[in-house]
PDB file of C-alpha atoms and ligand atoms in Angstrom:
ATOM      1  CA  UNK A   1     151.434 123.957  94.414  1.00  0.00           C
ATOM      2  CA  UNK A   2     153.441 127.247  95.034  1.00  0.00           C
ATOM      3  CA  UNK A   3     154.818 128.695  98.038  1.00  0.00           C
ATOM      4  CA  UNK A   4     153.086 131.787  98.855  1.00  0.00           C
ATOM      5  CA  UNK A   5     155.600 133.131 101.493  1.00  0.00           C
ATOM      6  CA  UNK A   6     157.924 136.119 100.486  1.00  0.00           C
ATOM      7  CA  UNK A   7     160.464 134.810 103.813  1.00  0.00           C
ATOM      8  CA  UNK A   8     163.018 132.272 102.850  1.00  0.00           C
ATOM      9  CA  UNK A   9     164.231 129.594 105.477  1.00  0.00           C
ATOM     10  CA  UNK A  10     166.984 131.513 107.225  1.00  0.00           C
ATOM     11  CA  UNK A  11     166.817 129.903 110.974  1.00  0.00           C
ATOM     12  CA  UNK A  12     168.800 127.801 111.870  1.00  0.00           C
ATOM     13  CA  UNK A  13     167.822 124.354 113.161  1.00  0.00           C
ATOM     14  CA  UNK A  14     168.834 121.793 115.867  1.00  0.00           C
ATOM     15  CA  UNK A  15     169.996 118.747 114.355  1.00  0.00           C
ATOM     16  CA  UNK A  16     168.072 115.783 115.836  1.00  0.00           C
ATOM     17  CA  UNK A  17     168.778 113.601 112.990  1.00  0.00           C
ATOM     18  CA  UNK A  18     170.427 110.245 113.830  1.00  0.00           C
ATOM     19  CA  UNK A  19     168.591 108.272 116.543  1.00  0.00           C
ATOM     20  CA  UNK A  20     165.027 107.426 116.772  1.00  0.00           C
ATOM     21  CA  UNK A  21     162.807 110.405 118.556  1.00  0.00           C
ATOM     22  CA  UNK A  22     159.023 111.276 118.775  1.00  0.00           C
ATOM     23  CA  UNK A  23     158.364 115.386 118.325  1.00  0.00           C
ATOM     24  CA  UNK A  24     155.468 117.393 116.787  1.00  0.00           C
ATOM     25  CA  UNK A  25     156.668 119.520 114.328  1.00  0.00           C
ATOM     26  CA  UNK A  26     155.222 123.089 114.297  1.00  0.00           C
ATOM     27  CA  UNK A  27     153.181 123.887 111.609  1.00  0.00           C
ATOM     28  CA  UNK A  28     151.811 127.236 109.836  1.00  0.00           C
ATOM     29  CA  UNK A  29     148.220 127.315 108.869  1.00  0.00           C
ATOM     30  CA  UNK A  30     147.553 129.510 105.704  1.00  0.00           C
ATOM     31  CA  UNK A  31     145.566 129.937 102.951  1.00  0.00           C
ATOM     32  CA  UNK A  32     146.370 129.482  99.327  1.00  0.00           C
ATOM     33  CA  UNK A  33     144.766 131.765  96.586  1.00  0.00           C
ATOM     34  CA  UNK A  34     141.340 132.174  96.443  1.00  0.00           C
ATOM     35  CA  UNK A  35     140.646 130.176  99.927  1.00  0.00           C
ATOM     36  CA  UNK A  36     141.992 127.116  99.939  1.00  0.00           C
ATOM     37  CA  UNK A  37     143.130 126.385 103.532  1.00  0.00           C
ATOM     38  CA  UNK A  38     146.738 124.469 103.782  1.00  0.00           C
ATOM     39  CA  UNK A  39     148.469 122.713 106.748  1.00  0.00           C
ATOM     40  CA  UNK A  40     152.561 123.705 105.979  1.00  0.00           C
ATOM     41  CA  UNK A  41     154.426 121.377 107.720  1.00  0.00           C
ATOM     42  CA  UNK A  42     157.542 121.600 106.022  1.00  0.00           C
ATOM     43  CA  UNK A  43     159.530 123.495 106.279  1.00  0.00           C
ATOM     44  CA  UNK A  44     159.532 124.519 109.985  1.00  0.00           C
ATOM     45  CA  UNK A  45     161.424 126.431 112.484  1.00  0.00           C
ATOM     46  CA  UNK A  46     162.314 123.072 114.195  1.00  0.00           C
ATOM     47  CA  UNK A  47     162.266 120.876 110.850  1.00  0.00           C
ATOM     48  CA  UNK A  48     163.509 121.909 107.497  1.00  0.00           C
ATOM     49  CA  UNK A  49     163.853 118.076 106.186  1.00  0.00           C
ATOM     50  CA  UNK A  50     162.672 114.508 106.779  1.00  0.00           C
ATOM     51  CA  UNK A  51     165.040 112.792 104.522  1.00  0.00           C
ATOM     52  CA  UNK A  52     165.269 114.364 101.060  1.00  0.00           C
ATOM     53  CA  UNK A  53     161.309 115.619 101.919  1.00  0.00           C
ATOM     54  CA  UNK A  54     161.701 119.464 101.741  1.00  0.00           C
ATOM     55  CA  UNK A  55     157.808 120.277 101.636  1.00  0.00           C
ATOM     56  CA  UNK A  56     155.161 119.445 102.832  1.00  0.00           C
ATOM     57  CA  UNK A  57     151.602 121.009 102.275  1.00  0.00           C
ATOM     58  CA  UNK A  58     148.606 119.505 103.720  1.00  0.00           C
ATOM     59  CA  UNK A  59     145.474 120.647 101.199  1.00  0.00           C
ATOM     60  CA  UNK A  60     142.107 121.190 103.264  1.00  0.00           C
ATOM     61  CA  UNK A  61     139.710 118.963 104.266  1.00  0.00           C
ATOM     62  CA  UNK A  62     137.423 121.751 102.930  1.00  0.00           C
ATOM     63  CA  UNK A  63     134.835 121.949 100.585  1.00  0.00           C
ATOM     64  CA  UNK A  64     135.142 124.125  97.359  1.00  0.00           C
ATOM     65  CA  UNK A  65     132.259 125.667  95.122  1.00  0.00           C
ATOM     66  CA  UNK A  66     132.451 125.921  91.394  1.00  0.00           C
ATOM     67  CA  UNK A  67     132.644 129.628  91.755  1.00  0.00           C
ATOM     68  CA  UNK A  68     135.839 129.731  93.825  1.00  0.00           C
ATOM     69  CA  UNK A  69     138.405 127.024  92.366  1.00  0.00           C
ATOM     70  CA  UNK A  70     141.758 126.665  93.235  1.00  0.00           C
ATOM     71  CA  UNK A  71     143.667 128.320  90.639  1.00  0.00           C
ATOM     72  CA  UNK A  72     147.592 128.827  91.460  1.00  0.00           C
ATOM     73  CA  UNK A  73     148.771 130.424  88.329  1.00  0.00           C
ATOM     74  CA  UNK A  74     151.829 129.195  86.350  1.00  0.00           C
ATOM     75  CA  UNK A  75     155.219 129.625  88.439  1.00  0.00           C
ATOM     76  CA  UNK A  76     158.720 127.484  88.204  1.00  0.00           C
ATOM     77  CA  UNK A  77     160.555 125.117  90.008  1.00  0.00           C
ATOM     78  CA  UNK A  78     163.912 123.633  90.119  1.00  0.00           C
ATOM     79  CA  UNK A  79     166.030 121.174  92.095  1.00  0.00           C
ATOM     80  CA  UNK A  80     162.972 119.192  93.295  1.00  0.00           C
ATOM     81  CA  UNK A  81     160.076 116.795  92.852  1.00  0.00           C
ATOM     82  CA  UNK A  82     156.795 117.650  93.320  1.00  0.00           C
ATOM     83  CA  UNK A  83     154.598 114.818  94.499  1.00  0.00           C
ATOM     84  CA  UNK A  84     150.908 115.455  94.744  1.00  0.00           C
ATOM     85  CA  UNK A  85     148.272 112.891  96.563  1.00  0.00           C
ATOM     86  CA  UNK A  86     144.950 113.210  97.012  1.00  0.00           C
ATOM     87  CA  UNK A  87     142.187 112.146  99.369  1.00  0.00           C
ATOM     88  CA  UNK A  88     139.303 113.842  98.067  1.00  0.00           C
ATOM     89  CA  UNK A  89     138.246 116.145  95.340  1.00  0.00           C
ATOM     90  CA  UNK A  90     140.561 116.615  91.931  1.00  0.00           C
ATOM     91  CA  UNK A  91     143.537 119.098  90.633  1.00  0.00           C
ATOM     92  CA  UNK A  92     144.030 119.605  86.976  1.00  0.00           C
ATOM     93  CA  UNK A  93     148.028 120.261  86.153  1.00  0.00           C
ATOM     94  CA  UNK A  94     149.554 121.890  83.354  1.00  0.00           C
ATOM     95  CA  UNK A  95     152.959 122.322  82.579  1.00  0.00           C
ATOM     96  CA  UNK A  96     155.660 123.801  80.350  1.00  0.00           C
ATOM     97  CA  UNK A  97     156.280 120.084  78.747  1.00  0.00           C
ATOM     98  CA  UNK A  98     152.702 120.197  77.510  1.00  0.00           C
ATOM     99  CA  UNK A  99     151.277 118.064  79.585  1.00  0.00           C
ATOM    100  CA  UNK A 100     147.620 118.594  81.015  1.00  0.00           C
ATOM    101  CA  UNK A 101     146.476 116.091  84.014  1.00  0.00           C
ATOM    102  CA  UNK A 102     143.827 115.504  86.035  1.00  0.00           C
ATOM    103  CA  UNK A 103     144.505 113.934  89.510  1.00  0.00           C
ATOM    104  CA  UNK A 104     142.144 112.164  91.464  1.00  0.00           C
ATOM    105  CA  UNK A 105     142.459 110.163  94.584  1.00  0.00           C
ATOM    106  CA  UNK A 106     144.564 106.993  94.484  1.00  0.00           C
ATOM    107  CA  UNK A 107     146.706 108.460  91.772  1.00  0.00           C
ATOM    108  CA  UNK A 108     150.149 110.380  91.806  1.00  0.00           C
ATOM    109  CA  UNK A 109     150.847 113.396  89.922  1.00  0.00           C
ATOM    110  CA  UNK A 110     154.965 113.212  89.952  1.00  0.00           C
ATOM    111  CA  UNK A 111     156.579 116.376  88.447  1.00  0.00           C
ATOM    112  CA  UNK A 112     160.434 116.177  88.122  1.00  0.00           C
ATOM    113  CA  UNK A 113     161.544 120.116  87.816  1.00  0.00           C
ATOM    114  CA  UNK A 114     165.232 119.397  87.542  1.00  0.00           C
ATOM    115  CA  UNK A 115     166.871 122.057  85.493  1.00  0.00           C
ATOM    116  CA  UNK A 116     163.701 124.397  85.290  1.00  0.00           C
ATOM    117  CA  UNK A 117     160.051 123.845  84.429  1.00  0.00           C
ATOM    118  CA  UNK A 118     156.650 125.921  85.224  1.00  0.00           C
ATOM    119  CA  UNK A 119     153.462 124.801  85.967  1.00  0.00           C
ATOM    120  CA  UNK A 120     149.692 125.945  87.008  1.00  0.00           C
ATOM    121  CA  UNK A 121     147.620 124.074  89.498  1.00  0.00           C
ATOM    122  CA  UNK A 122     143.691 124.294  89.269  1.00  0.00           C
ATOM    123  CA  UNK A 123     140.204 122.510  90.101  1.00  0.00           C
ATOM    124  CA  UNK A 124     139.297 120.882  86.975  1.00  0.00           C
ATOM    125  CA  UNK A 125     136.415 123.445  85.169  1.00  0.00           C
ATOM    126  CA  UNK A 126     133.123 123.327  86.903  1.00  0.00           C
ATOM    127  CA  UNK A 127     134.583 121.171  89.832  1.00  0.00           C
ATOM    128  CA  UNK A 128     132.690 121.544  93.513  1.00  0.00           C
ATOM    129  CA  UNK A 129     132.757 119.231  96.357  1.00  0.00           C
ATOM    130  CA  UNK A 130     135.433 117.794  99.124  1.00  0.00           C
ATOM    131  CA  UNK A 131     139.303 118.584  98.550  1.00  0.00           C
ATOM    132  CA  UNK A 132     141.821 117.164 100.900  1.00  0.00           C
ATOM    133  CA  UNK A 133     145.533 115.910  99.751  1.00  0.00           C
ATOM    134  CA  UNK A 134     149.122 116.768 100.071  1.00  0.00           C
ATOM    135  CA  UNK A 135     151.742 117.986  98.070  1.00  0.00           C
ATOM    136  CA  UNK A 136     155.198 117.355  98.862  1.00  0.00           C
ATOM    137  CA  UNK A 137     158.589 118.276  97.516  1.00  0.00           C
ATOM    138  CA  UNK A 138     161.238 116.106  97.130  1.00  0.00           C
ATOM    139  CA  UNK A 139     164.772 117.466  96.759  1.00  0.00           C
ATOM    140  CA  UNK A 140     167.355 116.479  94.434  1.00  0.00           C
ATOM    141  CA  UNK A 141     170.681 115.140  95.150  1.00  0.00           C
ATOM    142  CA  UNK A 142     173.259 117.340  93.616  1.00  0.00           C
ATOM    143  CA  UNK A 143     174.142 114.915  90.950  1.00  0.00           C
ATOM    144  CA  UNK A 144     170.722 115.176  89.569  1.00  0.00           C
ATOM    145  CA  UNK A 145     169.358 118.514  90.279  1.00  0.00           C
ATOM    146  CA  UNK A 146     170.226 119.604  86.987  1.00  0.00           C
ATOM    147  CA  UNK A 147     168.480 116.618  85.373  1.00  0.00           C
ATOM    148  CA  UNK A 148     165.865 117.023  82.593  1.00  0.00           C
ATOM    149  CA  UNK A 149     162.276 117.892  83.626  1.00  0.00           C
ATOM    150  CA  UNK A 150     159.576 115.396  83.154  1.00  0.00           C
ATOM    151  CA  UNK A 151     155.988 114.745  84.334  1.00  0.00           C
ATOM    152  CA  UNK A 152     154.429 110.759  85.333  1.00  0.00           C
ATOM    153  CA  UNK A 153     151.059 110.160  86.062  1.00  0.00           C
ATOM    154  CA  UNK A 154     150.614 107.099  87.972  1.00  0.00           C
ATOM    155  CA  UNK A 155     147.234 104.937  88.782  1.00  0.00           C
ATOM    156  CA  UNK A 156     148.623 101.277  89.388  1.00  0.00           C
ATOM    157  CA  UNK A 157     150.658 101.815  92.833  1.00  0.00           C
ATOM    158  CA  UNK A 158     151.589  98.946  94.978  1.00  0.00           C
ATOM    159  CA  UNK A 159     148.752  98.634  97.058  1.00  0.00           C
ATOM    160  CA  UNK A 160     148.391  95.828  99.785  1.00  0.00           C
ATOM    161  CA  UNK A 161     146.538  94.625 102.898  1.00  0.00           C
ATOM    162  CA  UNK A 162     148.965  93.958 106.232  1.00  0.00           C
ATOM    163  CA  UNK A 163     147.325  93.325 109.558  1.00  0.00           C
ATOM    164  CA  UNK A 164     143.826  95.101 108.811  1.00  0.00           C
ATOM    165  CA  UNK A 165     145.394  98.047 107.215  1.00  0.00           C
ATOM    166  CA  UNK A 166     145.650  99.027 103.407  1.00  0.00           C
ATOM    167  CA  UNK A 167     148.901 100.244 102.486  1.00  0.00           C
ATOM    168  CA  UNK A 168     149.699 102.430  99.274  1.00  0.00           C
ATOM    169  CA  UNK A 169     153.475 102.743  97.978  1.00  0.00           C
ATOM    170  CA  UNK A 170     153.158 106.088  96.501  1.00  0.00           C
ATOM    171  CA  UNK A 171     156.775 106.858  96.114  1.00  0.00           C
ATOM    172  CA  UNK A 172     160.011 104.937  96.969  1.00  0.00           C
ATOM    173  CA  UNK A 173     160.273 101.406  98.866  1.00  0.00           C
ATOM    174  CA  UNK A 174     158.447 100.003 101.711  1.00  0.00           C
ATOM    175  CA  UNK A 175     158.546  96.048 102.979  1.00  0.00           C
ATOM    176  CA  UNK A 176     159.797  94.657  99.859  1.00  0.00           C
ATOM    177  CA  UNK A 177     157.670  96.950  97.763  1.00  0.00           C
ATOM    178  CA  UNK A 178     158.849  99.353  95.511  1.00  0.00           C
ATOM    179  CA  UNK A 179     157.456 102.496  93.491  1.00  0.00           C
ATOM    180  CA  UNK A 180     157.037 102.540  89.815  1.00  0.00           C
ATOM    181  CA  UNK A 181     157.574 105.962  90.222  1.00  0.00           C
ATOM    182  CA  UNK A 182     161.090 107.393  89.320  1.00  0.00           C
ATOM    183  CA  UNK A 183     162.948 109.070  92.271  1.00  0.00           C
ATOM    184  CA  UNK A 184     166.400 109.855  92.999  1.00  0.00           C
ATOM    185  CA  UNK A 185     167.624 108.666  96.154  1.00  0.00           C
ATOM    186  CA  UNK A 186     166.753 105.886  98.664  1.00  0.00           C
ATOM    187  CA  UNK A 187     163.016 107.046 100.118  1.00  0.00           C
ATOM    188  CA  UNK A 188     159.620 106.181 101.228  1.00  0.00           C
ATOM    189  CA  UNK A 189     156.124 107.862 101.155  1.00  0.00           C
ATOM    190  CA  UNK A 190     153.496 105.671 101.818  1.00  0.00           C
ATOM    191  CA  UNK A 191     149.753 106.464 102.768  1.00  0.00           C
ATOM    192  CA  UNK A 192     148.113 103.834 105.464  1.00  0.00           C
ATOM    193  CA  UNK A 193     144.517 103.540 106.096  1.00  0.00           C
ATOM    194  CA  UNK A 194     142.831 101.561 108.849  1.00  0.00           C
ATOM    195  CA  UNK A 195     138.840 101.423 108.080  1.00  0.00           C
ATOM    196  CA  UNK A 196     138.362  99.251 111.425  1.00  0.00           C
ATOM    197  CA  UNK A 197     141.620 100.410 113.248  1.00  0.00           C
ATOM    198  CA  UNK A 198     144.444  98.242 114.041  1.00  0.00           C
ATOM    199  CA  UNK A 199     148.246  97.595 114.713  1.00  0.00           C
ATOM    200  CA  UNK A 200     150.914  97.171 111.782  1.00  0.00           C
ATOM    201  CA  UNK A 201     154.746  96.661 112.330  1.00  0.00           C
ATOM    202  CA  UNK A 202     156.553  97.718 108.962  1.00  0.00           C
ATOM    203  CA  UNK A 203     160.176  96.863 108.381  1.00  0.00           C
ATOM    204  CA  UNK A 204     162.077 100.173 107.783  1.00  0.00           C
ATOM    205  CA  UNK A 205     165.828 101.091 106.680  1.00  0.00           C
ATOM    206  CA  UNK A 206     167.868 102.505 109.674  1.00  0.00           C
ATOM    207  CA  UNK A 207     169.612 104.576 107.350  1.00  0.00           C
ATOM    208  CA  UNK A 208     166.096 106.486 106.918  1.00  0.00           C
ATOM    209  CA  UNK A 209     164.953 109.749 108.580  1.00  0.00           C
ATOM    210  CA  UNK A 210     161.303 109.096 109.072  1.00  0.00           C
ATOM    211  CA  UNK A 211     158.124 111.238 109.631  1.00  0.00           C
ATOM    212  CA  UNK A 212     154.467 110.725 109.986  1.00  0.00           C
ATOM    213  CA  UNK A 213     151.772 112.984 108.753  1.00  0.00           C
ATOM    214  CA  UNK A 214     148.243 112.277 110.336  1.00  0.00           C
ATOM    215  CA  UNK A 215     145.705 113.099 107.802  1.00  0.00           C
ATOM    216  CA  UNK A 216     142.584 111.878 109.168  1.00  0.00           C
ATOM    217  CA  UNK A 217     141.778 110.321 112.939  1.00  0.00           C
ATOM    218  CA  UNK A 218     144.523 109.360 114.934  1.00  0.00           C
ATOM    219  CA  UNK A 219     147.562 107.351 115.259  1.00  0.00           C
ATOM    220  CA  UNK A 220     149.228 105.888 118.468  1.00  0.00           C
ATOM    221  CA  UNK A 221     153.459 105.435 118.173  1.00  0.00           C
ATOM    222  CA  UNK A 222     155.438 104.091 121.105  1.00  0.00           C
ATOM    223  CA  UNK A 223     152.797 105.246 123.394  1.00  0.00           C
ATOM    224  CA  UNK A 224     151.764 108.510 122.281  1.00  0.00           C
ATOM    225  CA  UNK A 225     148.656 109.362 120.715  1.00  0.00           C
ATOM    226  CA  UNK A 226     149.166 111.262 117.575  1.00  0.00           C
ATOM    227  CA  UNK A 227     146.602 114.552 116.265  1.00  0.00           C
ATOM    228  CA  UNK A 228     145.363 114.818 113.224  1.00  0.00           C
ATOM    229  CA  UNK A 229     146.588 117.755 111.380  1.00  0.00           C
ATOM    230  CA  UNK A 230     150.372 117.303 112.673  1.00  0.00           C
ATOM    231  CA  UNK A 231     153.161 116.222 111.163  1.00  0.00           C
ATOM    232  CA  UNK A 232     155.717 113.653 113.796  1.00  0.00           C
ATOM    233  CA  UNK A 233     159.319 113.610 113.174  1.00  0.00           C
ATOM    234  CA  UNK A 234     160.679 110.156 113.824  1.00  0.00           C
ATOM    235  CA  UNK A 235     164.284 110.566 113.517  1.00  0.00           C
ATOM    236  CA  UNK A 236     166.526 107.732 112.217  1.00  0.00           C
ATOM    237  CA  UNK A 237     167.973 104.532 113.135  1.00  0.00           C
ATOM    238  CA  UNK A 238     164.780 102.358 113.831  1.00  0.00           C
ATOM    239  CA  UNK A 239     164.307  99.172 112.171  1.00  0.00           C
ATOM    240  CA  UNK A 240     160.644  98.567 112.514  1.00  0.00           C
ATOM    241  CA  UNK A 241     157.831 100.886 112.995  1.00  0.00           C
ATOM    242  CA  UNK A 242     155.127 100.045 114.998  1.00  0.00           C
ATOM    243  CA  UNK A 243     151.739 101.773 114.362  1.00  0.00           C
ATOM    244  CA  UNK A 244     148.225 101.472 115.740  1.00  0.00           C
ATOM    245  CA  UNK A 245     145.256 103.516 114.029  1.00  0.00           C
ATOM    246  CA  UNK A 246     141.977 104.182 115.697  1.00  0.00           C
ATOM    247  CA  UNK A 247     139.329 103.398 113.248  1.00  0.00           C
ATOM    248  CA  UNK A 248     139.154 105.610 110.297  1.00  0.00           C
ATOM    249  CA  UNK A 249     142.417 106.855 110.806  1.00  0.00           C
ATOM    250  CA  UNK A 250     144.919 107.538 107.751  1.00  0.00           C
ATOM    251  CA  UNK A 251     148.214 108.438 107.765  1.00  0.00           C
ATOM    252  CA  UNK A 252     151.247 109.112 105.424  1.00  0.00           C
ATOM    253  CA  UNK A 253     154.608 107.591 106.598  1.00  0.00           C
ATOM    254  CA  UNK A 254     157.329 109.547 104.536  1.00  0.00           C
ATOM    255  CA  UNK A 255     161.093 109.751 104.950  1.00  0.00           C
ATOM    256  CA  UNK A 256     164.299 108.455 103.535  1.00  0.00           C
ATOM    257  CA  UNK A 257     168.317 108.639 103.496  1.00  0.00           C
ATOM    258  CA  UNK A 258     169.381 112.414 104.610  1.00  0.00           C
ATOM    259  CA  UNK A 259     171.046 114.063 101.542  1.00  0.00           C
ATOM    260  CA  UNK A 260     174.766 114.524 102.409  1.00  0.00           C
ATOM    261  CA  UNK A 261     174.585 118.258 100.809  1.00  0.00           C
ATOM    262  CA  UNK A 262     173.095 120.972 101.980  1.00  0.00           C
ATOM    263  CA  UNK A 263     169.785 121.731 100.731  1.00  0.00           C
ATOM    264  CA  UNK A 264     168.638 125.351 100.190  1.00  0.00           C
ATOM    265  CA  UNK A 265     164.889 126.403  99.770  1.00  0.00           C
ATOM    266  CA  UNK A 266     163.940 129.704  98.129  1.00  0.00           C
ATOM    267  CA  UNK A 267     160.363 130.385  96.976  1.00  0.00           C
ATOM    268  CA  UNK A 268     159.746 127.322  94.464  1.00  0.00           C
ATOM    269  CA  UNK A 269     163.906 126.670  93.971  1.00  0.00           C
ATOM    270  CA  UNK A 270     165.587 124.280  95.511  1.00  0.00           C
ATOM    271  CA  UNK A 271     169.760 124.221  95.026  1.00  0.00           C
ATOM    272  CA  UNK A 272     172.693 122.908  96.629  1.00  0.00           C
ATOM    273  CA  UNK A 273     173.842 126.377  96.897  1.00  0.00           C
ATOM    274  CA  UNK A 274     172.902 130.174  96.937  1.00  0.00           C
ATOM    275  CA  UNK A 275     174.062 131.586  93.427  1.00  0.00           C
ATOM    276  CA  UNK A 276     171.615 128.520  91.983  1.00  0.00           C
ATOM    277  CA  UNK A 277     168.947 129.974  93.717  1.00  0.00           C
ATOM    278  CA  UNK A 278     169.450 133.734  92.458  1.00  0.00           C
ATOM    279  CA  UNK A 279     170.002 132.313  89.151  1.00  0.00           C
ATOM    280  CA  UNK A 280     166.459 130.637  89.171  1.00  0.00           C
ATOM    281  CA  UNK A 281     164.946 133.998  90.413  1.00  0.00           C
ATOM    282  CA  UNK A 282     167.235 136.145  87.703  1.00  0.00           C
ATOM    283  CA  UNK A 283     166.153 133.484  84.782  1.00  0.00           C
ATOM    284  CA  UNK A 284     162.079 133.443  86.299  1.00  0.00           C
ATOM    285  CA  UNK A 285     162.108 137.420  86.036  1.00  0.00           C
ATOM    286  CA  UNK A 286     163.282 137.277  82.638  1.00  0.00           C
ATOM    287  CA  UNK A 287     160.721 134.903  81.999  1.00  0.00           C
ATOM    288  CA  UNK A 288     159.158 133.532  79.061  1.00  0.00           C
ATOM    289  CA  UNK A 289     162.692 131.662  78.237  1.00  0.00           C
ATOM    290  CA  UNK A 290     163.870 128.317  77.261  1.00  0.00           C
ATOM    291  CA  UNK A 291     165.052 127.360  80.791  1.00  0.00           C
ATOM    292  CA  UNK A 292     161.037 127.306  82.314  1.00  0.00           C
ATOM    293  CA  UNK A 293     159.337 127.254  79.006  1.00  0.00           C
ATOM    294  CA  UNK A 294     155.873 128.216  79.114  1.00  0.00           C
ATOM    295  CA  UNK A 295     152.418 126.780  80.119  1.00  0.00           C
ATOM    296  CA  UNK A 296     150.441 127.570  77.037  1.00  0.00           C
ATOM    297  CA  UNK A 297     147.160 125.946  77.976  1.00  0.00           C
ATOM    298  CA  UNK A 298     147.389 128.378  81.204  1.00  0.00           C
ATOM    299  CA  UNK A 299     144.987 131.453  80.312  1.00  0.00           C
ATOM    300  CA  UNK A 300     145.846 133.344  83.884  1.00  0.00           C
ATOM    301  CA  UNK A 301     148.511 135.286  85.035  1.00  0.00           C
ATOM    302  CA  UNK A 302     151.883 134.068  86.003  1.00  0.00           C
ATOM    303  CA  UNK A 303     153.181 134.247  89.757  1.00  0.00           C
ATOM    304  CA  UNK A 304     156.153 136.460  90.540  1.00  0.00           C
ATOM    305  CA  UNK A 305     159.231 135.313  92.614  1.00  0.00           C
ATOM    306  CA  UNK A 306     160.032 137.253  95.456  1.00  0.00           C
ATOM    307  CA  UNK A 307     163.537 138.965  95.790  1.00  0.00           C
ATOM    308  CA  UNK A 308     166.243 137.511  97.379  1.00  0.00           C
ATOM    309  CA  UNK A 309     168.247 139.716  98.764  1.00  0.00           C
ATOM    310  CA  UNK A 310     171.947 138.974  98.204  1.00  0.00           C
ATOM    311  CA  UNK A 311     172.903 140.384 101.521  1.00  0.00           C
ATOM    312  CA  UNK A 312     171.086 137.234 103.328  1.00  0.00           C
ATOM    313  CA  UNK A 313     172.681 133.992 103.196  1.00  0.00           C
ATOM    314  CA  UNK A 314     170.467 130.943 103.444  1.00  0.00           C
ATOM    315  CA  UNK A 315     171.118 128.239 105.601  1.00  0.00           C
ATOM    316  CA  UNK A 316     171.229 124.470 104.165  1.00  0.00           C
TER     317      UNK A 316
HETATM  318 MN1   MN B   1     154.165 124.370  92.392  1.00  0.00          MN
END
């Protein structure tokens, strides 16, 4: 998906890292394109990053009709990976590497933007029905920021049952398992579902900053009832996390080791300094070009980058 906000995040945020905590992250509700409701959890005024995770949209839940499809036109990315994970529905990804891939629930689309890629995201032709999912961005560590762009579709992810819960490890590492999806720093993104409810204790690295996104139902952590449609920041320094889910609840545990570098975000670009973001905007303004390639399979209009005022200094 694309960040449709024209405003960069230029707000100083309190540094809550380094200790366990439990805080609701203020979210922003918005509508993408012709009517796809989203909750933008990251970045927010209170929380820019959780480990290397720098952007999180909770898509829906909603119901799409065939005459109001998702249609996010061709747009670029740099310096990040996009993680698309659906609970219901389907999306069709097309990119400048030539991939055309429908994603459905239980599958991962992982796009590594690196030095530069562009893509479109649409409903598959004729799609109608429920739509519910997540799209995250992972900031790449500085040494991999300009890596070669790539796309991967994974259908065989680690999945196990524990204490009455179903756990799917989408990316990273958890409880001795490793996702086959290629990432560039230590992190976790795991979908945890409780059909009948229960309590689960998971070991987590104390070095990981963690967050919990409540996608269905309610979760309980350390005596607090966590609400659907919210993202909670759990801080850093836990060696295990005990999670109680009410029947029918579903959450995403995300986090990782903080990147020891500035992470600046402008529109759909991530970079460790402002000059890189200014260059990315200039290169997209001069598209098509070799840096971003072209999505030859997409017929609609490309998105334009909002101007990055050189007088505004982005904070990272
Ligand atoms: Mn995108």
